[in-house]
PDB file of C-alpha atoms in Angstrom:
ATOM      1  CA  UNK A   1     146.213 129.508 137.356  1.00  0.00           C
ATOM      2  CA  UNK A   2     142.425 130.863 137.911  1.00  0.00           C
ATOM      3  CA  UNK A   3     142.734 131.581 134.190  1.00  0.00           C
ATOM      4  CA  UNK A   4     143.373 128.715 133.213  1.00  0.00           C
ATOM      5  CA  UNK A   5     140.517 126.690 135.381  1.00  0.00           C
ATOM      6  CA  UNK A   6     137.624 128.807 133.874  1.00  0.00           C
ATOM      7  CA  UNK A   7     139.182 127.893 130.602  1.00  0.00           C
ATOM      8  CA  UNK A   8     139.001 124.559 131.577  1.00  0.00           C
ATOM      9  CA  UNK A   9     135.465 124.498 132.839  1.00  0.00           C
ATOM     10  CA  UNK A  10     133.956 126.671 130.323  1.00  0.00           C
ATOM     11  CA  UNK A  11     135.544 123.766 127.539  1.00  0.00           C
ATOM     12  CA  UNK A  12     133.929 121.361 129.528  1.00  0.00           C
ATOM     13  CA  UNK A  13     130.498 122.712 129.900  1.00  0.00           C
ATOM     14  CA  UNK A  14     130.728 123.468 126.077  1.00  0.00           C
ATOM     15  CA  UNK A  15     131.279 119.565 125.096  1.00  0.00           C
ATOM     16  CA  UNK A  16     129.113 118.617 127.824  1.00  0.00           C
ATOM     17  CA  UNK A  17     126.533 120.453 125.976  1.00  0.00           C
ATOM     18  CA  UNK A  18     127.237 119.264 122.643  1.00  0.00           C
ATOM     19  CA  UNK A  19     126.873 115.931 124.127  1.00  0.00           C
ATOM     20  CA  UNK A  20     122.918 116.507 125.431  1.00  0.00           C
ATOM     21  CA  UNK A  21     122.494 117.689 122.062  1.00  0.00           C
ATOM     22  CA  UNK A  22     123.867 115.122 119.802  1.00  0.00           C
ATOM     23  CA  UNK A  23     121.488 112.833 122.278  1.00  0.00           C
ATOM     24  CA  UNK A  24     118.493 114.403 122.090  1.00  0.00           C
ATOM     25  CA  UNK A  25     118.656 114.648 117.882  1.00  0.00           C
ATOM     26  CA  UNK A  26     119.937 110.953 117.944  1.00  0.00           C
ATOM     27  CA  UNK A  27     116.700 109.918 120.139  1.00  0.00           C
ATOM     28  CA  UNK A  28     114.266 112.151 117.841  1.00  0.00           C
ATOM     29  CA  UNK A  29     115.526 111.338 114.439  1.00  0.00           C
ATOM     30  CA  UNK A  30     114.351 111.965 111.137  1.00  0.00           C
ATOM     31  CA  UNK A  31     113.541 108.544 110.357  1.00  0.00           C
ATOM     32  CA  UNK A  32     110.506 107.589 111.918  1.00  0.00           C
ATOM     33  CA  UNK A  33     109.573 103.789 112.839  1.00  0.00           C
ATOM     34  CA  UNK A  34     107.850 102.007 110.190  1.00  0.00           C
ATOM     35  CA  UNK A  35     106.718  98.700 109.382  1.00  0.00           C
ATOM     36  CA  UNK A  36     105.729  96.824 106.021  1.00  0.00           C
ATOM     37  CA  UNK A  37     102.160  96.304 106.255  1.00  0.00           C
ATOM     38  CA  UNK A  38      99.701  94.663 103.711  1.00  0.00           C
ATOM     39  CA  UNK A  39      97.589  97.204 102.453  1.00  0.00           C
ATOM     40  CA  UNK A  40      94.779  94.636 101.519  1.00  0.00           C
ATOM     41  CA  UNK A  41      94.581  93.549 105.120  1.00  0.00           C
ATOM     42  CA  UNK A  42      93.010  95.920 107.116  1.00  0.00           C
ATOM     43  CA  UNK A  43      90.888  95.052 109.593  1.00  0.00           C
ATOM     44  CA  UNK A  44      88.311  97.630 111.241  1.00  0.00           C
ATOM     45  CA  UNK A  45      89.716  96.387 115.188  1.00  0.00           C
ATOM     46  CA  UNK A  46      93.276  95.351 114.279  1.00  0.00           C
ATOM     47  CA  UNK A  47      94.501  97.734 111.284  1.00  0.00           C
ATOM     48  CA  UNK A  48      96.548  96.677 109.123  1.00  0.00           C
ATOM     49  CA  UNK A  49      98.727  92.999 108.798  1.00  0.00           C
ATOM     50  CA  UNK A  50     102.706  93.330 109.700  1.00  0.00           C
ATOM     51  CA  UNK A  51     104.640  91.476 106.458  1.00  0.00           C
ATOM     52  CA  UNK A  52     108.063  90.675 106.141  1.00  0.00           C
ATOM     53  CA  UNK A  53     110.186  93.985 105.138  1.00  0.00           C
ATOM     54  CA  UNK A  54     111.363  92.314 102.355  1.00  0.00           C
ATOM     55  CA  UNK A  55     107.906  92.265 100.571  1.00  0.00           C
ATOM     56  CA  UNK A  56     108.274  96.433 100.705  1.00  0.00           C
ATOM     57  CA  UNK A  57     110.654  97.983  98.219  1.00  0.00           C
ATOM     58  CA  UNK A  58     113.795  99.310 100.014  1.00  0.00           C
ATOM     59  CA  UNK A  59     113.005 102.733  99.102  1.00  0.00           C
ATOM     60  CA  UNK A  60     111.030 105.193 101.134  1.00  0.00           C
ATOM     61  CA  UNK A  61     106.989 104.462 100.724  1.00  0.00           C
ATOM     62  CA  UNK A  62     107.285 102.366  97.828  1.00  0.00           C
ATOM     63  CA  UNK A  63     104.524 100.009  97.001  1.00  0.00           C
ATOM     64  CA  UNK A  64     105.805  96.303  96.777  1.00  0.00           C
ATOM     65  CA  UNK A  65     103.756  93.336  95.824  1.00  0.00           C
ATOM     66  CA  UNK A  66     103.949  89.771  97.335  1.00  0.00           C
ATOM     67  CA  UNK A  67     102.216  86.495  97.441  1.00  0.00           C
ATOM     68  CA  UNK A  68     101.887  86.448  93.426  1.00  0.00           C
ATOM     69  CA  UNK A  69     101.151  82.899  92.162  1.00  0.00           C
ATOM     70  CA  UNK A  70      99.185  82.281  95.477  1.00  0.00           C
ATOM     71  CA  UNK A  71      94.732  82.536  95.929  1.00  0.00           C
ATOM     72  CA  UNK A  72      95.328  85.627  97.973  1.00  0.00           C
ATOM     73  CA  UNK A  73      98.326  88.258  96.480  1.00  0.00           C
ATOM     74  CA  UNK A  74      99.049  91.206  98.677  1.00  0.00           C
ATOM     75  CA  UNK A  75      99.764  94.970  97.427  1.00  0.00           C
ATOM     76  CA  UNK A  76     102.630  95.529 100.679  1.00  0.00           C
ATOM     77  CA  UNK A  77     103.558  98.962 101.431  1.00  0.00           C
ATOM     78  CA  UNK A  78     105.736 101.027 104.722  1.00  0.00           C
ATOM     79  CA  UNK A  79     103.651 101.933 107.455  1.00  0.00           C
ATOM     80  CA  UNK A  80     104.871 104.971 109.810  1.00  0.00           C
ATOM     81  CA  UNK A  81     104.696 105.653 113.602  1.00  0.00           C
ATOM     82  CA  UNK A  82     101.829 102.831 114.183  1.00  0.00           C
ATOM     83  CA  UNK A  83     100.928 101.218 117.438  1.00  0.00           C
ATOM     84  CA  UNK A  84     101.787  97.526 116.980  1.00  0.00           C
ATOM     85  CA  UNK A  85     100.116  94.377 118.292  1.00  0.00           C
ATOM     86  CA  UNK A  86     100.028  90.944 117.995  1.00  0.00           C
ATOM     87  CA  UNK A  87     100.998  91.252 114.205  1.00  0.00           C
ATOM     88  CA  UNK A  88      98.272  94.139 113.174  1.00  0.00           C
ATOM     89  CA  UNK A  89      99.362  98.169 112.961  1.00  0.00           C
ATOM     90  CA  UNK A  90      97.202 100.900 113.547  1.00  0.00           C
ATOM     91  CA  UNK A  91      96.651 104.824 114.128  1.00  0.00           C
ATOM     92  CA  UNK A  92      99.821 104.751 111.299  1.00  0.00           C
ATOM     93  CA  UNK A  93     100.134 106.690 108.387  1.00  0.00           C
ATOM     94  CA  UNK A  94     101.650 105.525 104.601  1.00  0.00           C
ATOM     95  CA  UNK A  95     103.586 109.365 104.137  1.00  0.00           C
ATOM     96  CA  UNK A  96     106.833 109.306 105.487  1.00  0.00           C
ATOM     97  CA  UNK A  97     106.792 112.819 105.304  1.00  0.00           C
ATOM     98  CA  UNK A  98     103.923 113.159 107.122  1.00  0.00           C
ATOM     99  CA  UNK A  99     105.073 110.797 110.131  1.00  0.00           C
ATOM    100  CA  UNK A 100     108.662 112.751 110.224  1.00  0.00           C
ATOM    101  CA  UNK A 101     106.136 116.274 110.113  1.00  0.00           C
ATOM    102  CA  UNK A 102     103.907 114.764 113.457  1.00  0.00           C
ATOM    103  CA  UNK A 103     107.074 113.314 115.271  1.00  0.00           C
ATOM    104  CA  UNK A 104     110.555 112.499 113.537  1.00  0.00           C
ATOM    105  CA  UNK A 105     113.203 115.371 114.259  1.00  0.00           C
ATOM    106  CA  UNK A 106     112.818 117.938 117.537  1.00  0.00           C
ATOM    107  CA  UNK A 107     109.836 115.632 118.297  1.00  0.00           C
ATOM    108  CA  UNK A 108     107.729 118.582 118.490  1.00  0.00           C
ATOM    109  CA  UNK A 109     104.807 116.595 116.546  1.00  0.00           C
ATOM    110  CA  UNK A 110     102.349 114.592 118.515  1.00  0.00           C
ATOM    111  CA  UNK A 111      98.724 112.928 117.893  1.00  0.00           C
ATOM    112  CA  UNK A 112      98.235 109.757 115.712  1.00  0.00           C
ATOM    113  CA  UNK A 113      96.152 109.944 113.245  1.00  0.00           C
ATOM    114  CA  UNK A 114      96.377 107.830 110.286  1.00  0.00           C
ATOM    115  CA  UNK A 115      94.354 104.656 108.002  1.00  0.00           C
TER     116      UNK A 115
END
């Protein structure tokens, strides 16, 4: 009977820890936040101007172009890990790679740098 408690509580402390684990990778992912910016835009105080994601190509930092046959064409692009407001990103960086590096998975990476 004793036997077959510790059994029953070492199971559940196993899958209890699987469960923190699966959590913490789900919340620190490999695929860091990004938004399709227009590289043209930037703006010394604001950064750079959020686009609709379908003017960036659906792959991974892939240029895209938009507004072609308009005065002003744009030259849109994914922006990673930037601070957002009202409509501008900043402190982002265009390398995937280099916003997963600084804090995707584990989030051991920290800082923003970026332009």
């Amino acid at each position: 009977m004793a036997e077959s408690r510790r059994r029953l509580r070492s199971s559940t402390v196993v899958l209890g820890g699987m469960g923190v684990l699966a959590a913490a990778l789900s919340a620190c992912g490999s695929d860091p936040d990004r938004r399709c910016v227009d590289r043209d835009s930037y703006d010394a105080f604001n950064g750079y101007k959020v686009v609709a994601d379908k003017n960036c190509a659906s792959g991974t930092s892939s240029s895209g172009s938009y507004g072609k046959g308009t005065s002003r064409g744009g030259d849109a692009d994914w922006y990673y890990d930037a601070d957002v407001s009202a409509g501008y990103a900043e402190h982002g960086t265009f390398s995937r790679s280099e916003a997963v590096d600084r804090g995707g998975f584990g989030c051991s990476g920290s800082g923003s740098s970026g332009g």
